[in-house]
């Protein structure tokens, strides 16, 4: 059987650049792919004077294509301004890798979304969000779609683990159909907080468990 990957993909898969974490990063994000349940974490540091990415690292819990795309986009993004980095597309990443099998397009989309979300996280934490739309139940639901249910590898929204969302005067309440003593309860709570707390008009996030 012919190997479906280009030499560049294989090279980046075998020797991925910028793998790891940054301690106390300026921005970070964990993204999950609804297509396959894999995840990627992206960490960034930003030079405040030039607004450029001074450091970027990633960890992939995905496949070879995802590791290779994480490697290439961190290389492409390093030294770029936040706006330039945000505009890197999955197509550019796939082209820089010498192409990816069609079936694997979502793997590079996942890496790109990780990068964009880490930048968004930085902008939200530093009051740099230009478009300040009010947070609604729909906004919260959309963000929670990216949180994976570790029991199934699918989104917590899609698998109905989220039973209720309320947004009231700066407080967001998220109810989960999981007992607080469950082994995944702490990580899920942390992920929900991580996704919702940075929203510009949210002051408090309450995660409620079923018992
Ligand atoms: Fe999940 Fe590639 S198959 S990221």
Coordinates of N, CA and C and ligand atoms in Angstrom, one line a residue:
X1 N 0.8 -1.2 0.0 CA 0.0 0.0 0.0 C 0.9 1.2 0.0
X2 N 0.5 2.2 -0.8 CA 1.3 3.4 -0.9 C 0.9 4.3 0.3
X3 N 2.0 4.9 0.9 CA 1.8 5.7 2.1 C 1.1 7.0 1.6
X4 N 0.0 7.5 2.2 CA -0.7 8.6 1.7 C -0.1 10.0 2.1
X5 N 1.0 10.0 2.8 CA 1.6 11.3 3.3 C 2.8 11.7 2.6
X6 N 2.9 13.0 2.4 CA 4.1 13.6 1.8 C 5.3 13.4 2.7
X7 N 6.5 13.6 2.1 CA 7.7 13.5 2.9 C 7.7 14.6 4.0
X8 N 7.2 15.8 3.7 CA 7.2 16.9 4.6 C 6.4 16.5 5.8
X9 N 5.2 15.9 5.6 CA 4.3 15.5 6.7 C 5.1 14.5 7.6
X10 N 5.7 13.5 6.9 CA 6.4 12.5 7.7 C 7.6 13.1 8.5
X11 N 8.2 14.1 7.9 CA 9.4 14.7 8.6 C 8.9 15.5 9.8
X12 N 7.8 16.2 9.6 CA 7.3 17.0 10.8 C 6.7 16.1 11.8
X13 N 6.1 15.0 11.4 CA 5.6 14.0 12.3 C 6.7 13.4 13.2
X14 N 7.8 13.1 12.5 CA 8.9 12.4 13.2 C 9.7 13.4 14.1
X15 N 9.8 14.6 13.6 CA 10.6 15.6 14.4 C 9.7 16.9 14.6
X16 N 8.6 16.8 15.3 CA 7.8 18.0 15.4 C 8.5 19.1 16.1
X17 N 8.3 20.3 15.6 CA 8.9 21.5 16.2 C 8.0 22.1 17.2
X18 N 8.5 22.8 18.2 CA 7.7 23.5 19.2 C 6.7 22.7 20.0
X19 N 7.1 21.5 20.3 CA 6.2 20.6 21.1 C 6.5 20.9 22.6
X20 N 5.4 21.0 23.4 CA 5.5 21.1 24.8 C 4.6 22.2 25.3
X21 N 4.9 22.6 26.5 CA 4.0 23.7 27.2 C 4.8 24.9 27.5
X22 N 4.2 26.0 27.7 CA 4.9 27.2 28.2 C 4.3 27.4 29.6
X23 N 5.2 27.6 30.6 CA 4.7 27.9 31.9 C 4.1 29.3 32.0
X24 N 3.0 29.5 32.6 CA 2.3 30.8 32.7 C 2.2 31.5 31.3
X25 N 1.6 30.8 30.3 CA 1.6 31.5 29.0 C 0.7 32.7 29.0
X26 N 0.9 33.5 28.0 CA 0.0 34.7 27.9 C -1.3 34.3 27.4
X27 N -1.4 33.2 26.6 CA -2.7 32.7 26.1 C -2.6 31.2 25.9
X28 N -3.7 30.5 26.0 CA -3.6 29.1 25.8 C -5.0 28.6 25.4
X29 N -5.1 27.5 24.8 CA -6.4 26.9 24.4 C -6.2 25.4 24.2
X30 N -7.3 24.7 24.5 CA -7.4 23.3 24.2 C -8.6 23.2 23.2
X31 N -8.3 22.6 22.1 CA -9.4 22.4 21.1 C -9.7 20.9 20.9
X32 N -10.9 20.6 20.8 CA -11.2 19.2 20.4 C -11.9 19.2 19.1
X33 N -11.6 18.1 18.3 CA -12.3 18.0 17.0 C -13.6 17.2 17.1
X34 N -14.7 17.8 16.7 CA -15.9 17.0 16.7 C -15.9 15.9 15.7
X35 N -15.0 16.0 14.7 CA -14.9 14.9 13.7 C -14.3 13.6 14.2
X36 N -13.3 13.7 15.1 CA -12.6 12.5 15.5 C -12.4 12.4 17.0
X37 N -12.7 13.5 17.8 CA -12.5 13.4 19.2 C -11.1 13.6 19.7
X38 N -10.2 13.9 18.8 CA -8.8 14.2 19.2 C -8.7 15.6 19.7
X39 N -7.6 15.9 20.3 CA -7.4 17.3 20.9 C -6.0 17.8 20.7
X40 N -6.0 19.2 20.8 CA -4.7 19.8 20.6 C -4.7 21.0 21.6
X41 N -3.5 21.2 22.3 CA -3.4 22.4 23.2 C -2.3 23.3 22.6
X42 N -2.6 24.6 22.6 CA -1.7 25.6 22.1 C -1.4 26.6 23.1
X43 N -0.1 27.0 23.3 CA 0.3 28.0 24.3 C 1.1 29.1 23.6
X44 N 0.8 30.3 24.0 CA 1.5 31.4 23.3 C 2.0 32.4 24.3
X45 N 3.2 33.1 23.9 CA 3.6 34.3 24.6 C 3.6 35.4 23.6
X46 N 3.3 36.6 24.0 CA 3.2 37.7 23.1 C 4.1 38.8 23.6
X47 N 4.8 39.4 22.6 CA 5.7 40.6 22.9 C 4.7 41.8 22.9
X48 N 4.5 42.4 24.1 CA 3.5 43.4 24.2 C 3.8 44.7 23.4
X49 N 5.1 44.9 23.1 CA 5.4 46.1 22.4 C 5.1 46.0 20.9
X50 N 5.4 44.8 20.4 CA 5.2 44.7 18.9 C 4.0 43.9 18.6
X51 N 3.3 43.3 19.6 CA 2.1 42.5 19.4 C 2.4 41.3 18.5
X52 N 3.6 40.8 18.6 CA 4.0 39.6 17.9 C 4.1 38.4 18.8
X53 N 3.9 37.2 18.2 CA 4.1 36.0 18.9 C 5.6 35.7 19.2
X54 N 6.0 35.8 20.5 CA 7.4 35.6 20.8 C 7.7 34.2 21.0
X55 N 6.7 33.4 21.5 CA 6.9 32.0 21.7 C 5.6 31.3 21.4
X56 N 5.7 30.0 21.0 CA 4.5 29.2 20.7 C 4.8 27.8 20.9
X57 N 4.0 27.0 21.6 CA 4.2 25.6 21.7 C 2.9 24.9 21.6
X58 N 3.0 23.6 21.3 CA 1.7 22.8 21.2 C 1.9 21.4 21.7
X59 N 0.8 20.8 22.1 CA 0.8 19.4 22.4 C -0.4 18.8 21.7
X60 N -0.1 17.7 21.0 CA -1.2 17.1 20.2 C -1.6 15.8 20.8
X61 N -2.9 15.6 20.9 CA -3.4 14.3 21.3 C -4.1 13.7 20.1
X62 N -3.5 14.0 19.0 CA -4.2 13.6 17.7 C -3.3 12.7 16.9
X63 N -3.7 12.7 15.6 CA -3.0 11.7 14.7 C -1.7 12.4 14.1
X64 N -1.1 11.6 13.2 CA 0.1 12.1 12.5 C -0.1 13.4 11.8
X65 N -1.2 13.6 11.1 CA -1.5 14.8 10.4 C -1.7 16.0 11.3
X66 N -2.3 15.7 12.5 CA -2.5 16.8 13.4 C -1.1 17.2 14.0
X67 N -0.3 16.3 14.4 CA 1.1 16.6 14.9 C 1.9 17.4 13.9
X68 N 1.8 16.9 12.6 CA 2.6 17.6 11.6 C 2.0 19.0 11.3
X69 N 0.7 19.2 11.4 CA 0.1 20.5 11.2 C 0.5 21.4 12.4
X70 N 0.4 20.9 13.6 CA 0.8 21.7 14.8 C 2.2 22.2 14.6
X71 N 3.1 21.3 14.1 CA 4.5 21.6 14.0 C 4.6 22.7 13.0
X72 N 3.9 22.6 11.8 CA 4.1 23.6 10.7 C 3.5 24.9 11.1
X73 N 2.3 24.9 11.7 CA 1.7 26.2 12.0 C 2.4 27.0 13.1
X74 N 3.0 26.3 14.1 CA 3.8 27.0 15.1 C 5.0 27.6 14.4
X75 N 5.6 26.9 13.5 CA 6.7 27.5 12.7 C 6.2 28.8 11.9
X76 N 5.1 28.6 11.3 CA 4.6 29.7 10.4 C 4.2 30.9 11.3
X77 N 3.7 30.6 12.5 CA 3.1 31.7 13.3 C 4.2 32.5 14.2
X78 N 5.2 31.8 14.5 CA 6.2 32.4 15.4 C 6.7 33.7 14.8
X79 N 6.8 34.8 15.5 CA 7.3 36.1 15.0 C 6.2 36.9 14.3
X80 N 5.1 36.3 14.0 CA 4.0 37.0 13.3 C 3.2 37.9 14.3
X81 N 2.5 38.9 13.8 CA 1.6 39.7 14.6 C 0.4 38.8 14.9
X82 N -0.4 39.2 15.9 CA -1.5 38.4 16.3 C -2.5 38.3 15.1
X83 N -2.7 39.5 14.4 CA -3.6 39.5 13.3 C -3.1 38.6 12.1
X84 N -1.8 38.7 11.9 CA -1.3 37.8 10.8 C -1.4 36.3 11.2
X85 N -1.1 36.0 12.4 CA -1.2 34.6 12.8 C -2.7 34.1 12.8
X86 N -3.6 35.0 13.1 CA -5.0 34.6 13.1 C -5.5 34.2 11.7
X87 N -4.8 34.9 10.7 CA -5.3 34.7 9.3 C -4.6 33.5 8.6
X88 N -3.7 32.8 9.3 CA -3.2 31.6 8.7 C -4.3 30.6 8.5
X89 N -4.4 30.0 7.4 CA -5.6 29.1 7.1 C -5.1 27.6 7.1
X90 N -6.1 26.7 7.3 CA -5.7 25.3 7.3 C -5.2 24.9 6.0
X91 N -5.7 25.6 4.9 CA -5.2 25.3 3.6 C -3.7 25.7 3.4
X92 N -3.3 26.8 4.0 CA -1.9 27.2 3.9 C -1.1 26.2 4.6
X93 N -1.6 25.8 5.8 CA -0.8 24.8 6.6 C -0.7 23.5 5.8
X94 N -1.8 23.0 5.2 CA -1.8 21.8 4.4 C -0.9 21.9 3.2
X95 N -0.9 23.1 2.5 CA 0.0 23.3 1.4 C 1.4 23.3 1.8
X96 N 1.7 23.9 3.0 CA 3.1 23.9 3.5 C 3.6 22.5 3.8
X97 N 2.6 21.6 4.0 CA 3.0 20.2 4.3 C 3.1 19.4 3.1
X98 N 2.9 20.0 1.9 CA 2.9 19.3 0.7 C 1.6 18.5 0.5
X99 N 0.5 19.0 1.1 CA -0.8 18.3 0.9 C -1.1 17.3 2.0
X100 N -2.4 17.1 2.2 CA -2.8 16.1 3.2 C -4.0 15.3 2.5
X101 N -4.1 14.1 2.8 CA -5.3 13.4 2.2 C -6.6 14.1 2.6
X102 N -7.5 14.1 1.7 CA -8.8 14.8 2.0 C -9.4 14.4 3.3
X103 N -9.4 13.2 3.6 CA -10.0 12.6 4.8 C -9.4 13.3 6.1
X104 N -8.2 13.9 5.9 CA -7.4 14.4 7.0 C -7.5 15.9 7.1
X105 N -8.4 16.5 6.3 CA -8.4 18.0 6.4 C -8.8 18.5 7.8
X106 N -9.7 17.8 8.4 CA -10.1 18.2 9.8 C -9.0 18.2 10.8
X107 N -7.9 17.5 10.5 CA -6.8 17.4 11.5 C -6.0 18.7 11.4
X108 N -5.9 19.3 10.2 CA -5.2 20.6 10.2 C -6.2 21.7 10.6
X109 N -7.5 21.6 10.4 CA -8.5 22.5 10.9 C -8.3 22.6 12.4
X110 N -8.2 21.4 13.1 CA -8.1 21.4 14.5 C -6.9 22.2 15.0
X111 N -5.7 22.0 14.4 CA -4.5 22.7 14.8 C -4.7 24.2 14.6
X112 N -5.3 24.6 13.5 CA -5.5 26.0 13.2 C -6.5 26.6 14.2
X113 N -7.5 25.9 14.6 CA -8.5 26.4 15.6 C -7.8 26.5 16.9
X114 N -6.9 25.6 17.2 CA -6.1 25.7 18.5 C -5.3 27.0 18.5
X115 N -4.7 27.3 17.4 CA -3.9 28.5 17.4 C -4.8 29.8 17.5
X116 N -5.9 29.8 16.7 CA -6.8 30.9 16.8 C -7.4 31.1 18.2
X117 N -7.8 30.0 18.8 CA -8.4 30.1 20.1 C -7.4 30.6 21.2
X118 N -6.1 30.2 21.0 CA -5.1 30.6 22.0 C -4.9 32.2 21.8
X119 N -4.9 32.7 20.6 CA -4.8 34.1 20.4 C -6.1 34.8 20.9
X120 N -7.2 34.2 20.7 CA -8.5 34.8 21.2 C -8.5 34.8 22.8
X121 N -7.9 33.7 23.3 CA -7.8 33.7 24.8 C -6.9 34.8 25.3
X122 N -5.8 35.1 24.6 CA -4.9 36.2 25.0 C -5.7 37.5 24.9
X123 N -6.4 37.7 23.8 CA -7.1 39.0 23.6 C -8.2 39.2 24.6
X124 N -8.9 38.1 24.9 CA -10.0 38.2 25.9 C -9.4 38.5 27.3
X125 N -8.3 37.9 27.6 CA -7.7 38.1 28.9 C -7.0 39.5 29.1
X126 N -6.8 40.1 27.9 CA -6.1 41.4 28.0 C -7.0 42.5 27.5
X127 N -8.3 42.3 27.5 CA -9.3 43.3 27.1 C -9.1 43.8 25.7
X128 N -8.6 43.0 24.8 CA -8.3 43.4 23.4 C -9.4 43.0 22.4
X129 N -10.5 42.5 22.9 CA -11.5 42.0 21.9 C -12.2 43.2 21.3
X130 N -12.2 43.3 20.0 CA -12.8 44.5 19.3 C -14.3 44.4 19.3
X131 N -14.8 43.2 19.0 CA -16.2 43.1 18.8 C -16.8 42.6 20.1
X132 N -17.4 43.5 21.0 CA -17.9 43.0 22.3 C -19.4 42.7 22.2
X133 N -19.7 41.5 21.8 CA -21.1 41.1 21.7 C -21.5 40.6 23.1
X134 N -22.7 40.8 23.5 CA -23.1 40.3 24.8 C -23.2 38.7 24.8
X135 N -22.8 38.2 25.9 CA -22.8 36.7 26.1 C -24.2 36.2 26.3
X136 N -24.6 35.3 25.4 CA -25.9 34.7 25.5 C -25.8 33.2 25.7
X137 N -26.9 32.5 26.0 CA -26.9 31.1 26.1 C -26.3 30.4 24.9
X138 N -26.6 31.0 23.7 CA -26.1 30.4 22.5 C -24.6 30.5 22.4
X139 N -24.1 31.7 22.8 CA -22.6 31.9 22.8 C -22.0 30.8 23.7
X140 N -22.5 30.6 24.9 CA -22.0 29.7 25.8 C -22.0 28.3 25.2
X141 N -23.2 27.9 24.6 CA -23.4 26.6 24.1 C -22.3 26.4 22.9
X142 N -22.1 27.4 22.1 CA -21.2 27.2 21.0 C -19.8 26.9 21.5
X143 N -19.4 27.6 22.6 CA -18.0 27.4 23.2 C -18.0 26.0 23.8
X144 N -19.0 25.6 24.4 CA -19.0 24.3 25.1 C -19.0 23.1 24.1
X145 N -19.4 23.4 22.9 CA -19.3 22.4 21.8 C -17.9 21.9 21.6
X146 N -16.9 22.7 22.0 CA -15.5 22.4 21.9 C -15.0 21.6 23.0
X147 N -15.8 21.4 24.1 CA -15.3 20.7 25.2 C -15.7 19.2 25.0
X148 N -14.7 18.3 25.1 CA -15.0 16.9 24.8 C -15.5 16.2 26.0
X149 N -16.4 15.3 25.8 CA -16.9 14.4 26.9 C -15.9 13.2 26.9
X150 N -15.1 13.1 28.0 CA -14.0 12.1 28.0 C -14.6 10.6 27.9
X151 N -15.9 10.5 28.3 CA -16.5 9.2 28.3 C -16.7 8.7 26.8
X152 N -16.9 9.6 25.9 CA -17.3 9.2 24.5 C -16.4 9.8 23.5
X153 N -15.6 10.8 23.9 CA -14.7 11.5 22.9 C -15.5 12.4 22.0
X154 N -16.8 12.7 22.3 CA -17.6 13.6 21.5 C -17.9 14.9 22.4
X155 N -18.4 15.9 21.8 CA -18.7 17.1 22.5 C -19.7 17.0 23.7
X156 N -19.4 17.7 24.8 CA -20.3 17.6 25.9 C -21.7 18.1 25.6
X157 N -21.8 18.9 24.6 CA -23.1 19.4 24.2 C -23.9 18.4 23.4
X158 N -23.1 17.8 22.4 CA -23.7 16.8 21.5 C -24.2 15.5 22.3
X159 N -23.4 15.2 23.4 CA -23.8 14.0 24.1 C -24.7 14.3 25.3
X160 N -25.2 15.5 25.3 CA -26.2 15.9 26.3 C -25.7 15.8 27.8
X161 N -24.3 16.0 27.9 CA -23.8 16.0 29.2 C -24.1 17.4 29.9
X162 N -24.3 18.4 29.0 CA -24.7 19.7 29.4 C -26.2 19.7 29.5
X163 N -26.8 19.8 30.6 CA -28.3 19.7 30.7 C -28.9 21.1 30.8
X164 N -28.2 22.1 31.2 CA -28.8 23.5 31.3 C -27.7 24.5 31.3
X165 N -28.1 25.7 30.7 CA -27.2 26.8 30.7 C -28.0 28.1 31.0
X166 N -27.5 28.9 31.9 CA -28.2 30.1 32.2 C -27.2 31.3 32.2
X167 N -27.7 32.4 31.7 CA -26.8 33.6 31.7 C -27.6 34.7 32.3
X168 N -27.1 35.2 33.4 CA -27.8 36.2 34.2 C -26.9 37.3 34.8
X169 N -26.9 38.4 34.2 CA -26.2 39.5 34.8 C -24.8 39.2 35.1
X170 N -24.0 38.7 34.1 CA -22.6 38.5 34.3 C -22.3 37.1 35.0
X171 N -23.3 36.4 35.4 CA -23.1 35.0 35.9 C -23.6 34.0 34.9
X172 N -22.7 33.0 34.7 CA -23.1 31.9 33.8 C -23.2 30.6 34.6
X173 N -24.3 29.9 34.5 CA -24.4 28.7 35.2 C -24.5 27.5 34.2
X174 N -23.7 26.5 34.4 CA -23.7 25.4 33.5 C -24.0 24.1 34.3
X175 N -25.0 23.4 34.0 CA -25.4 22.2 34.7 C -24.9 21.0 33.9
X176 N -24.2 20.1 34.5 CA -23.7 18.9 33.9 C -24.4 17.6 34.4
X177 N -24.7 16.7 33.6 CA -25.3 15.4 34.0 C -24.2 14.5 34.4
X178 N -23.5 14.8 35.5 CA -22.4 14.0 36.0 C -22.3 14.2 37.5
X179 N -22.1 13.2 38.3 CA -22.0 13.4 39.8 C -20.6 14.1 40.1
X180 N -20.6 14.9 41.1 CA -19.4 15.7 41.4 C -18.2 14.8 41.8
X181 N -18.5 13.5 42.2 CA -17.5 12.6 42.6 C -16.9 11.8 41.5
X182 N -17.4 12.1 40.3 CA -16.9 11.3 39.1 C -15.5 11.7 38.8
X183 N -14.7 10.7 38.3 CA -13.3 10.9 38.0 C -13.0 12.1 37.0
X184 N -14.0 12.3 36.1 CA -13.7 13.3 35.1 C -14.3 14.7 35.5
X185 N -15.0 14.7 36.7 CA -15.7 16.0 37.1 C -14.7 17.2 37.2
X186 N -13.5 17.0 37.9 CA -12.6 18.1 38.0 C -12.1 18.7 36.6
X187 N -11.7 17.8 35.7 CA -11.2 18.2 34.4 C -12.3 18.9 33.6
X188 N -13.5 18.4 33.7 CA -14.6 19.0 32.9 C -14.9 20.4 33.4
X189 N -14.9 20.5 34.8 CA -15.1 21.8 35.4 C -14.1 22.8 34.9
X190 N -12.8 22.4 35.0 CA -11.7 23.2 34.6 C -11.9 23.7 33.1
X191 N -12.2 22.7 32.3 CA -12.4 23.1 30.8 C -13.5 24.0 30.6
X192 N -14.6 23.8 31.3 CA -15.8 24.7 31.2 C -15.3 26.1 31.6
X193 N -14.7 26.2 32.8 CA -14.2 27.5 33.3 C -13.3 28.2 32.3
X194 N -12.4 27.4 31.7 CA -11.4 27.9 30.8 C -12.1 28.5 29.5
X195 N -13.1 27.9 29.1 CA -13.8 28.3 27.9 C -14.7 29.6 28.1
X196 N -15.3 29.6 29.3 CA -16.4 30.7 29.5 C -15.8 31.9 30.3
X197 N -14.9 31.7 31.3 CA -14.5 32.8 32.1 C -13.9 34.0 31.3
X198 N -13.1 33.7 30.2 CA -12.5 34.8 29.5 C -13.5 35.8 28.8
X199 N -14.7 35.3 28.6 CA -15.7 36.2 27.9 C -15.8 37.6 28.6
X200 N -15.8 38.6 27.8 CA -15.5 40.0 28.3 C -16.6 40.4 29.4
X201 N -17.8 40.0 29.3 CA -18.8 40.4 30.2 C -19.2 39.4 31.2
X202 N -18.4 38.4 31.4 CA -18.7 37.3 32.4 C -17.9 37.5 33.6
X203 N -18.6 37.6 34.8 CA -17.9 37.8 36.0 C -17.7 36.5 36.8
X204 N -18.7 35.6 36.6 CA -18.7 34.5 37.5 C -19.2 33.3 36.7
X205 N -18.6 32.1 36.8 CA -19.1 30.9 36.2 C -19.3 29.8 37.2
X206 N -20.5 29.3 37.3 CA -20.8 28.2 38.2 C -21.1 26.9 37.5
X207 N -20.3 25.9 37.8 CA -20.6 24.6 37.2 C -21.3 23.7 38.2
X208 N -22.4 23.2 37.9 CA -23.2 22.4 38.8 C -23.2 21.0 38.3
X209 N -23.0 20.1 39.3 CA -23.1 18.6 39.0 C -24.4 18.0 39.4
X210 N -24.7 16.8 38.9 CA -26.0 16.2 39.2 C -26.2 15.9 40.6
X211 N -25.2 15.6 41.4 CA -25.3 15.2 42.8 C -24.1 15.5 43.6
Ligands
LIG1 FE1 -8.2 13.3 14.8 FE2 -6.4 13.6 12.8 S1 -7.8 12.0 13.0 S2 -6.8 14.9 14.5

